[in-house]
CSV table of C-alpha atoms in Angstrom, one decimal:
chain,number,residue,atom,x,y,z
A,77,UNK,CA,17.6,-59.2,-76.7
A,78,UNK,CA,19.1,-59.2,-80.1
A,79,UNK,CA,17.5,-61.1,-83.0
A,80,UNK,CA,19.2,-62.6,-86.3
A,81,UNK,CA,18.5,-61.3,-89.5
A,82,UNK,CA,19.1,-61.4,-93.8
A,83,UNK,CA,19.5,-58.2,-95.3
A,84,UNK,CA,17.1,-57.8,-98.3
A,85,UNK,CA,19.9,-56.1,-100.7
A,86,UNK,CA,22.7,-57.9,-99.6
A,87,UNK,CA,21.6,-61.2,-98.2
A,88,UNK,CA,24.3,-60.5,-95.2
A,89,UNK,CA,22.7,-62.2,-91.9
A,90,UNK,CA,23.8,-59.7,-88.9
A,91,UNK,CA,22.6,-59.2,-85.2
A,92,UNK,CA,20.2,-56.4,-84.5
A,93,UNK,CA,18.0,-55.2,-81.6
A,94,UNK,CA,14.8,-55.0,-83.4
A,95,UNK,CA,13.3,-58.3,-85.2
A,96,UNK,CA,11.6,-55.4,-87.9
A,97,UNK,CA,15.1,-54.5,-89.4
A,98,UNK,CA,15.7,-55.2,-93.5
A,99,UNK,CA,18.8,-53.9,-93.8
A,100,UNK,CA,22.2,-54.2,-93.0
A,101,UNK,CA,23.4,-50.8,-93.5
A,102,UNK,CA,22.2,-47.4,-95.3
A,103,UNK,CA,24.0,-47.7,-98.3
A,104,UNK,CA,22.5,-51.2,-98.6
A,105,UNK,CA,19.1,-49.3,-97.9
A,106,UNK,CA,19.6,-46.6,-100.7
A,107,UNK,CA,20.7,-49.0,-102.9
A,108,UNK,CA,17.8,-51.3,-102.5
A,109,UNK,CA,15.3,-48.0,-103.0
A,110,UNK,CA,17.3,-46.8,-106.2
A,111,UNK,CA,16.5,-50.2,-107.3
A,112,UNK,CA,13.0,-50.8,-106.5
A,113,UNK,CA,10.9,-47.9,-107.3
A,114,UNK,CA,7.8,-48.7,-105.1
A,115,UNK,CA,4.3,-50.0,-105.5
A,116,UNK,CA,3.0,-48.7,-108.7
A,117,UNK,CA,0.3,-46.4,-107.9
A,118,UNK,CA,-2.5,-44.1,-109.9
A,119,UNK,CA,-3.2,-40.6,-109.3
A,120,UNK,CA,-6.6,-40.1,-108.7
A,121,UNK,CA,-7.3,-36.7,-110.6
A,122,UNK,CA,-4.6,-36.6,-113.5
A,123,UNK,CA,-4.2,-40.3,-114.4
A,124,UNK,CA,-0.6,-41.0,-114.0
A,125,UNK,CA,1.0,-44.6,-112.8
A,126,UNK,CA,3.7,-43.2,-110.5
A,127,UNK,CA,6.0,-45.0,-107.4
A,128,UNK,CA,5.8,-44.5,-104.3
A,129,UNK,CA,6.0,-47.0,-101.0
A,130,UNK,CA,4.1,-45.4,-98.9
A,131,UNK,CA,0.2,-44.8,-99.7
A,132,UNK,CA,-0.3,-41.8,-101.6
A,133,UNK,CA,-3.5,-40.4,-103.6
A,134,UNK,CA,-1.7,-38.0,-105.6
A,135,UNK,CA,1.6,-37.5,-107.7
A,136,UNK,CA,2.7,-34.4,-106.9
A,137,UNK,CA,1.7,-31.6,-104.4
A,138,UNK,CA,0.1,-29.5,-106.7
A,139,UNK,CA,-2.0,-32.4,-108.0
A,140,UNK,CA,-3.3,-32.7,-104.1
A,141,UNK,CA,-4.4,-29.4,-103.6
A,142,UNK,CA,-6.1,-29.3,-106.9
A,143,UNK,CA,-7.9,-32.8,-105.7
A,144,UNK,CA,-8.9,-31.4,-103.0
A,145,UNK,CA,-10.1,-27.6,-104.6
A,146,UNK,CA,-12.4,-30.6,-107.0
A,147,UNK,CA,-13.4,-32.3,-104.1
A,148,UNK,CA,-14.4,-29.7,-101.4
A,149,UNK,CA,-18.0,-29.9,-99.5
A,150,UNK,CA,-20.3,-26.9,-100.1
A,151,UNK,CA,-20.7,-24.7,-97.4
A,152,UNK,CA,-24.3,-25.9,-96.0
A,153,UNK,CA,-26.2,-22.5,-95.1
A,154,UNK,CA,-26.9,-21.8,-91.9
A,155,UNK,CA,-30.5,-21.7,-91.2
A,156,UNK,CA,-31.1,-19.5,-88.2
A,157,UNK,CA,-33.7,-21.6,-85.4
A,158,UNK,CA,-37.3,-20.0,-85.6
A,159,UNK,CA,-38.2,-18.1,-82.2
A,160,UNK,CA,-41.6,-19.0,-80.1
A,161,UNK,CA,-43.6,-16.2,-79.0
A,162,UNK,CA,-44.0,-17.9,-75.2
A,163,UNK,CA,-46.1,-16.3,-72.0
A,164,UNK,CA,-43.8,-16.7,-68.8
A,165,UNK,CA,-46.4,-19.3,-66.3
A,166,UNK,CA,-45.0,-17.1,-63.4
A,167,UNK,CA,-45.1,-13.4,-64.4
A,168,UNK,CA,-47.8,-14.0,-67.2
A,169,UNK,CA,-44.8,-11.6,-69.5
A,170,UNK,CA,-44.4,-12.7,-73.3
A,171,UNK,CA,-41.2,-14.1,-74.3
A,172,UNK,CA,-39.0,-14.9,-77.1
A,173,UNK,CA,-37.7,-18.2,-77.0
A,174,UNK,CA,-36.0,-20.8,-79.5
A,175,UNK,CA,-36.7,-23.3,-76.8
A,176,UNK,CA,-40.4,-25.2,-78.0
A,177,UNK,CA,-40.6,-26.7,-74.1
A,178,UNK,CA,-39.7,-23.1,-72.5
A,179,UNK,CA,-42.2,-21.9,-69.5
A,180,UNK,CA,-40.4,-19.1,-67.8
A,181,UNK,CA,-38.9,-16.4,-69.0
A,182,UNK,CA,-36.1,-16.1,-66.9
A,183,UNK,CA,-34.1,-17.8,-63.8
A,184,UNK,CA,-35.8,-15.4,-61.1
A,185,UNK,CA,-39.2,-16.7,-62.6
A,186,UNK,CA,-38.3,-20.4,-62.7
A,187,UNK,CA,-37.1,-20.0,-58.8
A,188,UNK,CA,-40.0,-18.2,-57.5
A,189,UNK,CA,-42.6,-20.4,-59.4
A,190,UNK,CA,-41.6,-23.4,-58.1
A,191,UNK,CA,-41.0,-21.9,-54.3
A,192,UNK,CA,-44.9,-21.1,-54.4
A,193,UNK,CA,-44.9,-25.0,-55.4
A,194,UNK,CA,-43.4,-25.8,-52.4
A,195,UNK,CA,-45.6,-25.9,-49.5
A,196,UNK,CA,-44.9,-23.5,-46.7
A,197,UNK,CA,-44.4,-25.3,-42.7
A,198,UNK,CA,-44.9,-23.5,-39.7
A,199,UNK,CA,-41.8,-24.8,-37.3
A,200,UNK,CA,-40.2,-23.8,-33.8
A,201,UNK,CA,-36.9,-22.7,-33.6
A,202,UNK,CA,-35.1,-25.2,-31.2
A,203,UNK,CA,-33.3,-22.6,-30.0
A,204,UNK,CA,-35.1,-19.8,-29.0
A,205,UNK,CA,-38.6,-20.9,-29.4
A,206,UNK,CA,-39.8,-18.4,-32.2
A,207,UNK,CA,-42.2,-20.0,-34.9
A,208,UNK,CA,-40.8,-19.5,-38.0
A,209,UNK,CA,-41.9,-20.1,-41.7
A,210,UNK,CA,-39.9,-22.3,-44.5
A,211,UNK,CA,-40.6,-24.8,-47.1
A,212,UNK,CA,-38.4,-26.8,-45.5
A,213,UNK,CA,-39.9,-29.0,-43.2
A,214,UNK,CA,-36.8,-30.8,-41.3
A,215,UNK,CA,-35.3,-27.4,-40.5
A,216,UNK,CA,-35.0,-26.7,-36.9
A,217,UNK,CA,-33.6,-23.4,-36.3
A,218,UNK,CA,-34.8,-19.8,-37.8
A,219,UNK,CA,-31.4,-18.6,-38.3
A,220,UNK,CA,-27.5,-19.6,-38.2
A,221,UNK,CA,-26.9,-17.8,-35.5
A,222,UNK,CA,-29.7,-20.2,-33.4
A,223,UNK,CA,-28.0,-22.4,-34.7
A,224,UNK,CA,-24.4,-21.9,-33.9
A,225,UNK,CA,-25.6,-21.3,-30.0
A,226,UNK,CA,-27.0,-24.9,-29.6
A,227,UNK,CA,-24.1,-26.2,-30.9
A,228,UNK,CA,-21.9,-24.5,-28.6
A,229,UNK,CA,-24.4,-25.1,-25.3
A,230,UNK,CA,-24.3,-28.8,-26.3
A,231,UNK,CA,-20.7,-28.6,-26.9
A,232,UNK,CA,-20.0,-27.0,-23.3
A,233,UNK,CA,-22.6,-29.4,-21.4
A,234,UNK,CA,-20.4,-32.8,-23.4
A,235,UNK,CA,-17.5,-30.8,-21.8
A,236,UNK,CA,-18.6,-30.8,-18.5
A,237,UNK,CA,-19.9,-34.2,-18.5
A,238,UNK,CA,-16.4,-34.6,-18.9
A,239,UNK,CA,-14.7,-32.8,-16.6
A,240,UNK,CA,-17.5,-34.9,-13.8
A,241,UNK,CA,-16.5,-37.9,-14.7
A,242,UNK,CA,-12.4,-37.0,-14.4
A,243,UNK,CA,-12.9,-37.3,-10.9
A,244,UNK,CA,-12.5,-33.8,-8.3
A,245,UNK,CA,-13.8,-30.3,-9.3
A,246,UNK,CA,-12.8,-26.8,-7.4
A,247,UNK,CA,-16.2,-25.2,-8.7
A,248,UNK,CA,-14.2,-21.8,-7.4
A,249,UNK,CA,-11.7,-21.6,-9.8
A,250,UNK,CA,-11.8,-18.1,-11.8
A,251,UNK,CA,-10.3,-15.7,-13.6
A,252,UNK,CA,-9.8,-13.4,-11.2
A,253,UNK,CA,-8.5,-15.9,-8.3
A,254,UNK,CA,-6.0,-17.2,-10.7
A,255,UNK,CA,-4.9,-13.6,-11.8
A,256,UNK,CA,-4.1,-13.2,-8.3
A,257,UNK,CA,-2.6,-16.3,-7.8
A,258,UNK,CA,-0.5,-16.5,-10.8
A,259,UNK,CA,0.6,-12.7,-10.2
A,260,UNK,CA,-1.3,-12.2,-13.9
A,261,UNK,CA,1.9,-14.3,-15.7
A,262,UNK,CA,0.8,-16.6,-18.5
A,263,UNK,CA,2.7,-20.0,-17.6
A,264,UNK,CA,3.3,-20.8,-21.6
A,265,UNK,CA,5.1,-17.3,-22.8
A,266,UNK,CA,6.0,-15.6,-19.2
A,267,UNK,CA,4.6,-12.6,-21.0
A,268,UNK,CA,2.0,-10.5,-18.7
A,269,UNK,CA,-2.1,-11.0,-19.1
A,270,UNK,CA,-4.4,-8.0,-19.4
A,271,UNK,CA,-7.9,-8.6,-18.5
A,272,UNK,CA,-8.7,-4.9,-19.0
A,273,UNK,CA,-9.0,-6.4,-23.1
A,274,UNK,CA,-11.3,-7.1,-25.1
A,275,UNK,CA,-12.8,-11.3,-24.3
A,276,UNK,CA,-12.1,-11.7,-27.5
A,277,UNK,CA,-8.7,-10.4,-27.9
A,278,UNK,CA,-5.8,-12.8,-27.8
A,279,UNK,CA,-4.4,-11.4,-25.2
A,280,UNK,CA,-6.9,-11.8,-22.6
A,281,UNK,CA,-6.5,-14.3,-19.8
A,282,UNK,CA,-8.0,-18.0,-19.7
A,283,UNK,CA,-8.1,-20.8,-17.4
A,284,UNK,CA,-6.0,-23.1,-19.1
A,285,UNK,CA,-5.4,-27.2,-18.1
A,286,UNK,CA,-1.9,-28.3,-17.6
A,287,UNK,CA,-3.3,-31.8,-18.3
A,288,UNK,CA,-6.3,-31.6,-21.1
A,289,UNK,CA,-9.8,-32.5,-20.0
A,290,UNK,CA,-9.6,-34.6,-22.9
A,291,UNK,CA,-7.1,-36.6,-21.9
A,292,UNK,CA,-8.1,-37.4,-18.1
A,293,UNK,CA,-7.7,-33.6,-16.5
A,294,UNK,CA,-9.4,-32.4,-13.7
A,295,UNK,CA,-10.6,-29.3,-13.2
A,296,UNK,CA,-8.9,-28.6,-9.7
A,297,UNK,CA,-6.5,-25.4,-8.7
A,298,UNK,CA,-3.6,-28.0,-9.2
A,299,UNK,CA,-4.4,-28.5,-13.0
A,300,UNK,CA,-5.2,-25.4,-13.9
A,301,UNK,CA,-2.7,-21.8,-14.8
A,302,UNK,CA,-3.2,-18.6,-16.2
A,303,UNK,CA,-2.7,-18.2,-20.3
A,304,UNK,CA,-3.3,-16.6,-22.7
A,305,UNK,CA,-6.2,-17.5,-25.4
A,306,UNK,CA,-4.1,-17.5,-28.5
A,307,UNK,CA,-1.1,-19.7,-25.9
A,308,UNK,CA,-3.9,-21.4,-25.0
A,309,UNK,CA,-5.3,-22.3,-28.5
A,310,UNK,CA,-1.9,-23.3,-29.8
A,311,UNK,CA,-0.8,-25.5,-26.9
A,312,UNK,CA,-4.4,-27.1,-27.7
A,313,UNK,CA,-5.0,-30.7,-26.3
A,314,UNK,CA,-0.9,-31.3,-25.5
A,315,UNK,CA,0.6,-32.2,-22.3
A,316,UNK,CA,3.6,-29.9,-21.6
């Protein structure tokens, strides 16, 4: 939106974008600096009334750097912090310290002091029924490994639950029986299974569900073909 204004040198009214224009033109603009000089200013270390229109301390360059060469802060000296002869509460070692509230003399020390702190619980691991020690008292395994073998019990038992509820079950069904049935082809690749492998291998046969468990599946010869584990993984809970 374009705003009307006066030109200050020339008193010409003309149309412009921006309500902040003065001027006309740039000649009008020189013209109207070559004839006003400025505000009238002072130097602050030599004295001298000088021009200028924008806000300046100083009449010439060299006049600032010798202002501020006048004006410069000492350097404050550097007072190094006094060190505290402190005995470690843990290991009973003297330290040096600048800290006044220090008590250990290193991380190890801080960790280990406040573990004896702690008081120590005698628990049972859930999983295999070994007592175990830890300053933790909600803890319910003795190791990750405990751990990861609930997880995967109570994983398989939710499974099954499952699978009952889906209606029939063929309790029969194995790898071997569907090796022979399947004539050892995996139904997803038509690529041959080898159960001479390693379990773990991704090669190595499983019973896989045409329709997912999750999704309604029985477990029943007529939902079930040999795969792979890696075809098996990949095809995951999808209905091909």
């Amino acid at each position: 939106m374009s705003s009307l204004i006066v030109c200050v040198n020339c008193g010409v009214e003309k149309t412009s974008r921006y309500k902040t224009t003065k001027f006309c033109s740039d000649s009008c603009r020189s013209k109207y600096n070559k004839k006003n000089k400025g505000h009238q200013r002072t130097c602050k270390r030599c004295g001298k009334v000088f021009y200028k229109y924008k806000e300046q301390d100083c009449c010439s360059v060299e006049c600032f750097h010798n202002f501020l060469e006048e004006n410069k802060k000492p350097k404050v000296e550097y007072i190094p912090k006094r060190k505290h002869i402190k005995v470690c509460i843990n290991c009973n070692k003297g330290y040096e310290t600048h800290q006044t509230t220090s008590k250990y003399c290193s991380y190890e020390c801080s960790y280990e002091y406040k573990v004896k702190q702690k008081p120590i619980h005698n628990l049972k691991c859930r999983e295999c029924g070994r007592y175990f020690s830890s300053t933790n008292k909600n803890k319910l395994y003795c190791s990750t490994g405990c751990k990861e073998r609930f997880l995967d019990r109570k994983k398989e038992t939710l499974r099954r639950e499952r699978v009952k509820q889906n209606g029939k079950i063929d309790w029969d069904i194995s790898i071997e029986r569907l090796m022979k049935r399947d004539k050892g082809i995996c139904y997803l690749c038509n690529e041959s299974v080898d159960i001479k492998l390693d379990p773990n291998h991704d090669y190595y046969p499983s019973i896989e569900h045409v329709i997912p468990v999750a999704k309604g599946g029985t477990h029943s010869w007529d939902n079930v073909k040999l795969a792979h584990r890696k075809c098996n993984y990949l095809k995951s809970d999808e209905v091909i």
